[in-house]
Coordinates of C-alpha atoms and ligand atoms in Angstrom, one line a residue:
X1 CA -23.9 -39.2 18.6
X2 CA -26.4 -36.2 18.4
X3 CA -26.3 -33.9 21.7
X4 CA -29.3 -35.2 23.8
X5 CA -32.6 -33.5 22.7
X6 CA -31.2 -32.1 19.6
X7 CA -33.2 -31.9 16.4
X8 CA -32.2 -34.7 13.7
X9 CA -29.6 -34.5 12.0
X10 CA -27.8 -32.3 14.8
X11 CA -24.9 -29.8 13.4
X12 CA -21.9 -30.3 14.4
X13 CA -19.0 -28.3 13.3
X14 CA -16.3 -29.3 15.6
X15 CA -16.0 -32.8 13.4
X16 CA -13.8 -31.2 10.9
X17 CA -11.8 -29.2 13.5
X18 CA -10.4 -31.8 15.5
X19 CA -8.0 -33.2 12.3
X20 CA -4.8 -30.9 11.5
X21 CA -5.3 -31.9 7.7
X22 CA -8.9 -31.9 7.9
X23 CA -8.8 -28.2 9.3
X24 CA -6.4 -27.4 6.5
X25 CA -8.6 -29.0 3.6
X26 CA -11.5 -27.2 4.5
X27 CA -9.9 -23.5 5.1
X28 CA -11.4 -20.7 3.0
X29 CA -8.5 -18.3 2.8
X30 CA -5.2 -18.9 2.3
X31 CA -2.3 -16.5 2.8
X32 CA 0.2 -16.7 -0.3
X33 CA 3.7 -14.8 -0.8
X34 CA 2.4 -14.2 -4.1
X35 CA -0.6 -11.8 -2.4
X36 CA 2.3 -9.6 -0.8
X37 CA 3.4 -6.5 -2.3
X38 CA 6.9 -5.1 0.0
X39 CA 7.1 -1.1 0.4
X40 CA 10.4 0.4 -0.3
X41 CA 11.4 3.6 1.0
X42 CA 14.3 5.5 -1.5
X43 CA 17.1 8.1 -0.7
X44 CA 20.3 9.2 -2.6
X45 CA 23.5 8.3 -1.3
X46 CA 25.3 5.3 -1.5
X47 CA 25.5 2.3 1.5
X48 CA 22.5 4.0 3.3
X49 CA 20.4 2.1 5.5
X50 CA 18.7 4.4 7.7
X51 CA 16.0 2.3 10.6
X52 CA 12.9 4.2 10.6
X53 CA 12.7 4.6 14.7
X54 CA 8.9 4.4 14.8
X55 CA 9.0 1.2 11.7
X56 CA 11.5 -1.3 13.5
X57 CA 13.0 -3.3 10.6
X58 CA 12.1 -1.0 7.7
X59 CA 15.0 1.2 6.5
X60 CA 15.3 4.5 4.1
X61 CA 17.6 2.9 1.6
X62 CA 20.1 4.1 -1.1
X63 CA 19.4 2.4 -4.3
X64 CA 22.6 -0.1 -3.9
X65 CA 21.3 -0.8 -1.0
X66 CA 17.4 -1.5 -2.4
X67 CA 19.2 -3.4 -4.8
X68 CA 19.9 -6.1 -2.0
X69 CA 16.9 -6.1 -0.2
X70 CA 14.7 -6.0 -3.3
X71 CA 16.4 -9.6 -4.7
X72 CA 16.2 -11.0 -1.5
X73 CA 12.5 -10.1 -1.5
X74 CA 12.1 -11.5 -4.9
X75 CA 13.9 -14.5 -4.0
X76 CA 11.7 -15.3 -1.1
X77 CA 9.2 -15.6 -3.5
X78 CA 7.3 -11.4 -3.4
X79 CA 6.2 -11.0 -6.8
X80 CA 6.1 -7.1 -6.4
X81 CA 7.4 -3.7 -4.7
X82 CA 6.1 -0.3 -4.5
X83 CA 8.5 2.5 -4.5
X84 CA 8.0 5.9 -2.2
X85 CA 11.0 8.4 -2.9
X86 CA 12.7 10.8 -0.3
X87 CA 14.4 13.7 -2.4
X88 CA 17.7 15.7 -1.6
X89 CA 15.3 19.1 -2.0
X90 CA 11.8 20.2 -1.9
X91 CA 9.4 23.0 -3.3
X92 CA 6.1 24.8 -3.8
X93 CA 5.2 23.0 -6.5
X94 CA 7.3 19.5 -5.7
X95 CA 9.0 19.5 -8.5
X96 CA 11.9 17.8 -8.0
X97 CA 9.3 14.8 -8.5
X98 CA 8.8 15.4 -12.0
X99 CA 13.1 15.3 -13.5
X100 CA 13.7 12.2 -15.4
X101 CA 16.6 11.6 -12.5
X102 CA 14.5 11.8 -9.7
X103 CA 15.5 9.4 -7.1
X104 CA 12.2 7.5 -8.0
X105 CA 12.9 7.2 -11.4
X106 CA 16.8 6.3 -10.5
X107 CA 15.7 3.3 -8.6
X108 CA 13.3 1.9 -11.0
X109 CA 16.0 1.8 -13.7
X110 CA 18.3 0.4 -11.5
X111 CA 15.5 -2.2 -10.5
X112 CA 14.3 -3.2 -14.2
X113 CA 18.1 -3.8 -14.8
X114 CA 19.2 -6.1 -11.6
X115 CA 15.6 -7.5 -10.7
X116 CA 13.8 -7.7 -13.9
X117 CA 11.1 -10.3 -12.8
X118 CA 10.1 -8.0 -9.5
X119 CA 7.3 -5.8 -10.5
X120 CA 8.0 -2.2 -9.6
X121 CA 4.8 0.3 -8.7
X122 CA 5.4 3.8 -7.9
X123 CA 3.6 5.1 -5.6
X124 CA 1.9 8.8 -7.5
X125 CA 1.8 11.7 -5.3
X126 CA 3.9 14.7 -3.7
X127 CA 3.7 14.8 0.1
X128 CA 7.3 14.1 -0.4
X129 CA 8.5 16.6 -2.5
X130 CA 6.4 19.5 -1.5
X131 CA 8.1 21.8 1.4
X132 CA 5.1 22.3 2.6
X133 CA 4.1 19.1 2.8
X134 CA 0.7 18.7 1.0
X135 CA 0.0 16.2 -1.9
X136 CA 0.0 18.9 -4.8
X137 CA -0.1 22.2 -5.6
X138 CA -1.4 24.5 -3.1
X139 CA -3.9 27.8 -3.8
X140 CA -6.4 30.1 -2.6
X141 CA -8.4 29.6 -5.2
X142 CA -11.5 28.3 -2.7
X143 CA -10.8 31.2 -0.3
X144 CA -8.5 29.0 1.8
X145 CA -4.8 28.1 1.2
X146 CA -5.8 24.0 -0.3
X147 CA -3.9 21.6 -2.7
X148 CA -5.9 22.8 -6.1
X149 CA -7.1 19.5 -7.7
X150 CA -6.6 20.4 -10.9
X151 CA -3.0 22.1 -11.3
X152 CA -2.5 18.7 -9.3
X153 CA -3.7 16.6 -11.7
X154 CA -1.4 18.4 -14.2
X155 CA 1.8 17.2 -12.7
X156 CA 0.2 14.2 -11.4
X157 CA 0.2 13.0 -15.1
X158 CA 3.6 14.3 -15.6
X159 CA 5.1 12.5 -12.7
X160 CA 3.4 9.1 -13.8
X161 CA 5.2 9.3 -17.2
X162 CA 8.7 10.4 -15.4
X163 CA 8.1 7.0 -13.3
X164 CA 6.6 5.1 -17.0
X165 CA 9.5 6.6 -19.3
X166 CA 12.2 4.7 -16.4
X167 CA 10.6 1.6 -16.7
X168 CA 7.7 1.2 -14.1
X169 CA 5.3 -1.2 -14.4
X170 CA 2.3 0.1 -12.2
X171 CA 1.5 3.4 -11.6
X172 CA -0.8 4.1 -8.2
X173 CA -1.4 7.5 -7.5
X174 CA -2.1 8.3 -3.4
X175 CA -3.1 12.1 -3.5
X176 CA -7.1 11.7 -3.7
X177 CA -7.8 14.4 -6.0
X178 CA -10.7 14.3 -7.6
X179 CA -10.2 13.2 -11.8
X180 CA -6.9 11.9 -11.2
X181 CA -7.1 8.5 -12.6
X182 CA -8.2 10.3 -15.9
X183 CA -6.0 12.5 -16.1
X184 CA -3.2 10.2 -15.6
X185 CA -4.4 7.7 -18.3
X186 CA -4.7 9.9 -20.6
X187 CA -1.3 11.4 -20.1
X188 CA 0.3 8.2 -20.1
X189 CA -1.8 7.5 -23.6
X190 CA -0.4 10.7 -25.2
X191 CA 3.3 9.6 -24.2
X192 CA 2.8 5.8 -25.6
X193 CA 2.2 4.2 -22.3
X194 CA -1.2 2.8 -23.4
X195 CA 0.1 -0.5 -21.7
X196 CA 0.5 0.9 -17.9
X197 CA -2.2 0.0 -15.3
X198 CA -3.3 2.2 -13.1
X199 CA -3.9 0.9 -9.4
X200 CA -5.4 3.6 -8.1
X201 CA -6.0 4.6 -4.1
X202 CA -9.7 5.1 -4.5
X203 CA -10.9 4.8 -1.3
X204 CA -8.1 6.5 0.9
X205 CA -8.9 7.7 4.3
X206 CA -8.0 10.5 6.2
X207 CA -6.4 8.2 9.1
X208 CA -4.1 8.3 11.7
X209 CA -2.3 4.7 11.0
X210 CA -0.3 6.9 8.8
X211 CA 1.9 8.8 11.1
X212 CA 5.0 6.2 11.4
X213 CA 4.6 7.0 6.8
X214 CA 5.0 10.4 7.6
X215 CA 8.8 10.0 9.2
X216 CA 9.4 7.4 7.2
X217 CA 8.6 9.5 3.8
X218 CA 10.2 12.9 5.6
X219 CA 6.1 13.9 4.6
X220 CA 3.7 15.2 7.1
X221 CA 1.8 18.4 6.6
X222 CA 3.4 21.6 7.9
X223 CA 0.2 23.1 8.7
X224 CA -3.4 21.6 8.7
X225 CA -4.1 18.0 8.0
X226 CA -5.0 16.0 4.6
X227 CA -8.8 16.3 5.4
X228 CA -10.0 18.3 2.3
X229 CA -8.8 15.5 -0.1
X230 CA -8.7 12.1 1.7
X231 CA -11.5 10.2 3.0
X232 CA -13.4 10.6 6.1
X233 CA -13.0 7.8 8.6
X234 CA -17.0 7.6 9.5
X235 CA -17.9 6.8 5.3
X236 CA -18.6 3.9 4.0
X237 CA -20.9 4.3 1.1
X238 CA -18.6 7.5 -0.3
X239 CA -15.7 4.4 -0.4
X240 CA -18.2 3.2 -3.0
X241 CA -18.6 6.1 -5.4
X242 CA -14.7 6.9 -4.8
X243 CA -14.1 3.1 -6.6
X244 CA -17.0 3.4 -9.1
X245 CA -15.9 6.9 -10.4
X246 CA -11.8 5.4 -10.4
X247 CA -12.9 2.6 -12.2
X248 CA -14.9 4.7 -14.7
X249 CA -11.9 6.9 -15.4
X250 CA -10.1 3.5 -16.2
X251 CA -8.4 2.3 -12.6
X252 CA -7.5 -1.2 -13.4
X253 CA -7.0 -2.2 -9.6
X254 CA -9.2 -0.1 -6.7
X255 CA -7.0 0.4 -3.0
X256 CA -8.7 0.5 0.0
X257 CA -6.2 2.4 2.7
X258 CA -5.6 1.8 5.7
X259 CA -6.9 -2.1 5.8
X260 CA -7.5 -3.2 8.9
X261 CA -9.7 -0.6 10.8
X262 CA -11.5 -0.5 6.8
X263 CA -12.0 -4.2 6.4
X264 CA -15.5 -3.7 5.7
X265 CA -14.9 -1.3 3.4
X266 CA -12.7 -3.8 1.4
X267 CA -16.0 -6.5 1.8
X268 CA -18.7 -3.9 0.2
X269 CA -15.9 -3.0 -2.4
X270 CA -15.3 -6.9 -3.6
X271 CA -19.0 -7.6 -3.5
X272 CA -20.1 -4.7 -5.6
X273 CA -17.6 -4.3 -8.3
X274 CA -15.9 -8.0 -9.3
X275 CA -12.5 -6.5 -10.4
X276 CA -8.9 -6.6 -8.3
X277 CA -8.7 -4.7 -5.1
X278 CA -5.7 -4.1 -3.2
X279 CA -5.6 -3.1 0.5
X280 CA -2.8 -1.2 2.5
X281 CA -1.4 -2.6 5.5
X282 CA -0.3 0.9 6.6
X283 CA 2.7 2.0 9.1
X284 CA 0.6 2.5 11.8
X285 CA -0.9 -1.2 11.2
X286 CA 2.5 -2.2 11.3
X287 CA 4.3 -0.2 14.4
X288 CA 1.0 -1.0 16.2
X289 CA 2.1 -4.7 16.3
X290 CA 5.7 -4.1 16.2
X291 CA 5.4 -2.0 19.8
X292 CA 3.6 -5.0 21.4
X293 CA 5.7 -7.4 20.2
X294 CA 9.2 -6.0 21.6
X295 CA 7.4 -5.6 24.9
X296 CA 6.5 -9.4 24.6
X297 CA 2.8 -8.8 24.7
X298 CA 1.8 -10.3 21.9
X299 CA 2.4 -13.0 20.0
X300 CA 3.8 -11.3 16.4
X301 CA 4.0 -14.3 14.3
X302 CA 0.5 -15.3 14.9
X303 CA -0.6 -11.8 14.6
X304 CA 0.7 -10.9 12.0
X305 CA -0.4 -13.9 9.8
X306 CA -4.0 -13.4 11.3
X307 CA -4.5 -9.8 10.3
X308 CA -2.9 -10.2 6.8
X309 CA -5.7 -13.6 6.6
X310 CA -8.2 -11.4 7.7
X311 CA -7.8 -8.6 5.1
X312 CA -7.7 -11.4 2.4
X313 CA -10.8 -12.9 4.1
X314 CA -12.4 -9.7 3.3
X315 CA -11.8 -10.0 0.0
X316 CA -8.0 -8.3 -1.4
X317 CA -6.9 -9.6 -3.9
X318 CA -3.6 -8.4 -3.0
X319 CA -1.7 -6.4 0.1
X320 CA 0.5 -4.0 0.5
X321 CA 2.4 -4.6 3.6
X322 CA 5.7 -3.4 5.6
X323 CA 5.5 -7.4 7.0
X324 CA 5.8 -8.8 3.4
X325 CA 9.3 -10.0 3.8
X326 CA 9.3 -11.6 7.3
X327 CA 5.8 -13.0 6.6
X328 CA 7.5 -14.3 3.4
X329 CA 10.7 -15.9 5.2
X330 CA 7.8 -17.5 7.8
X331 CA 5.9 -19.2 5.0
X332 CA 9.0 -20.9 3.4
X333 CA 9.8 -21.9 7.1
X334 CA 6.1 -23.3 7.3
X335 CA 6.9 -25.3 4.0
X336 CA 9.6 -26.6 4.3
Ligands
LIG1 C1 1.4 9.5 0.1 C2 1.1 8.3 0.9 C3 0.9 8.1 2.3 C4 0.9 6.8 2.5 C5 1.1 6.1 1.2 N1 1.2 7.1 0.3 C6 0.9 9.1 3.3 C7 -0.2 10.0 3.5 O1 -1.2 10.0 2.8 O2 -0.1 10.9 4.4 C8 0.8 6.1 3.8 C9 1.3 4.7 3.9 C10 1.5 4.2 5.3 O3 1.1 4.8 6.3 O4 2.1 3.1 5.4 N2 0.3 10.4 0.0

C-alpha cells in the first residue's frame, strides 16, 4: 500500500531492506580480501617480533619472522604486501637505503623465494634511513635547510632499482618530490626494468594520522615537519594536478594518503581519471580504532569493515591497510 496522500507510484525503499538476501543482492560495494594490501614493517636480526606500543597487533619483524606472517597472510587469501625497512644505521644522505643488502632488499629476496605468489611493493622513500629524518637529501639551496627535490630524485631512482634488481614487483615511492615518478621510470628503463609499475603516492597529505608510522618506521622529523613536500590538508583540487602530473610521468596506479579523512579526494580522483587508485588506511586510521576498541567503546569488527567499505565506496580500487589480516581471517569466518 502507498503511504496515505502520496503521489502514485509512492517510493519505497525499505521493500528491499527488510530481506537478508535481498539486502545482499542489491549492495553496491563489496569488501574483498583480494582489495587488501598488508603493511610489513622490517628489521635485521633474527626471531624479532617487536609490538609497535601505539599499533597494537602490528610488529617490527626480522625477515624469518616476515617469512611467517607473510604466508599466513597469503594463505588467508591477501594477494599483496608492501614493505617499509628499519636499518641498523642512518645518514645525511640515507644511504644505507641504496646497498644491494639493505634490509629492504634482504626481505624481498627472501620473499620472492618462500612466497612467490604474494606480490611484494616497496615502499620508495628515506624518512627511515636519514638521521635527520627527512625524505631525501637535505640543502640550503632555497635559503632554508629543505630536502632538495632533485638530488632526491637522484637516489630515489637508485633506491627503486636496489628494491627492482632483488626482485620487487611494485615500486611506490612516498617522498612527494616533485618529478619523482619520472625520474624513477626512467631509471628503472636504463637498468632493464621496463616491466616495473610504478604506484605512485600522488596525492599525499601532510597529516597527522601518521604519527603511530613514525615509531613504527623509527622516522619522524628531527626538526620541522614534512610541510614543504607533502600535501596540504585544506586542498582538494591540487590532489588533482598531483595525479594528472604522476600519471603523465607514467604512474600506473595513483595513492591517495591518508583515506579516511580524504575520502573525497579519492571520489574526485576516480571520477576524473578512470585508471587504478589505491588509498592508505594509515596508522593513525588504524590506532584511532584500536584505542576505542580495548576500552570497549566501539564496536571494532563492524568498524573496521565499514570504514574499509566506505573507502572502496569512494572508489579504491585497492587499500592499503594495517587491518588487512584480521579483516581477512573475519571474511573467511563470514564464509564459511
Ligand atoms: C614514508 C611514509 C610514511 C607513511 C608511509 N610512507 C610516513 C610519513 O610520510 O611521514 C605513513 C604510513 C602510515 O601512517 O601508516 N614517507
Amino acid at each position: 500500500m502507498n503511504p496515505p496522500g502520496a503521489a502514485f507510484p509512492a517510493l519505497r525503499l525499505r521493500r528491499l531492506r527488510q530481506h537478508p538476501i535481498l539486502r545482499d543482492m542489491v549492495r553496491e560495494t563489496t569488501l574483498d580480501v583480494g582489495d587488501l594490501i598488508q603493511p610489513f614493517f622490517v628489521r635485521s636480526g633474527r626471531g624479532v617480533r617487536r609490538e609497535i606500543a601505539s599499533m597494537p597487533g602490528q610488529f617490527q619483524l626480522s625477515v624469518d619472522q616476515l617469512l611467517q606472517e607473510a604466508e599466513a597472510v597469503r594463505n588467508l587469501g591477501i594477494r599483496a604486501c608492501i614493505l617499509f625497512g628499519i636499518p641498523e644505521s642512518k645518514d645525511a644522505a640515507g644511504s644505507p637505503a641504496l646497498r644491494d643488502d639493505c634490509i629492504v632488499a634482504q626481505a624481498v629476496r627472501a620473499l620472492k623465494r618462500a612466497v612467490p605468489d604474494l606480490v611484494v611493493i616497496t615502499d620508495e622513500c628515506f624518512c627511515e634511513y636519514t638521521d635527520h629524518g627527512h625524505c631525501g637529501i637535505l640543502s640550503k639551496r632555497t635559503g632554508r635547510l629543505d630536502v632538495d627535490n632533485d638530488r632526491t630524485l637522484e637516489i630515489l631512482a637508485q633506491q627503486c632499482v636496489v628494491h627492482a634488481r632483488a626482485g620487487a614487483d611494485v615500486v611506490a615511492p612516498s617522498g612527494m618530490m616533485d618529478g619523482m615518478v619520472r625520474a624513477i621510470r626512467a631509471g628503472l628503463d636504463a637498468a632493464g626494468f621496463d616491466h616495473v609499475p610504478i604506484l605512485s603516492y600522488a596525492a599525499k597529505y601532510a597529516s597527522a594520522f601518521y604519527g603511530p608510522f613514525r615509531e613504527a618506521a623509527e622516522s619522524p622529523p628531527h626538526f620541522g615537519d614534512r610541510r614543504s613536500y607533502q600535501m596540504d590538508p585544506a586542498n582538494s583540487d591540487e590532489a588533482l594536478r598531483e595525479v594528472a602530473l604522476d600519471l603523465a610521468e607514467g604512474a600506473d596506479v595513483v595513492m591517495v594518503k591518508p583515506a579516511l579523512p580524504y575520502l573525497d579526494i579519492i571520489r574526485r580522483v576516480k571520477d576524473r581519471f578512470q585508471v587504478p587508485v589505491a588509498a592508505y588506511n594509515v596508522s593513525g586510521e588504524y590506532a584511532l580504532v584500536k584505542a576505542a576498541s580495548e576500552r570497549g567503546w566501539i564496536d571494532e569488527k563492524r568498524i573496521v569493515i565499514e570504514v574499509l567499505t566506505s573507502i572502496k565506496r569512494a572508489g579504491a580500487d585497492m587499500i592499503l591497510s594495517y587491518h588487512a589480516r584480521e579483516v581477512a581471517e573475519w571474511l573467511r569466518e563470514a564464509k564459511s
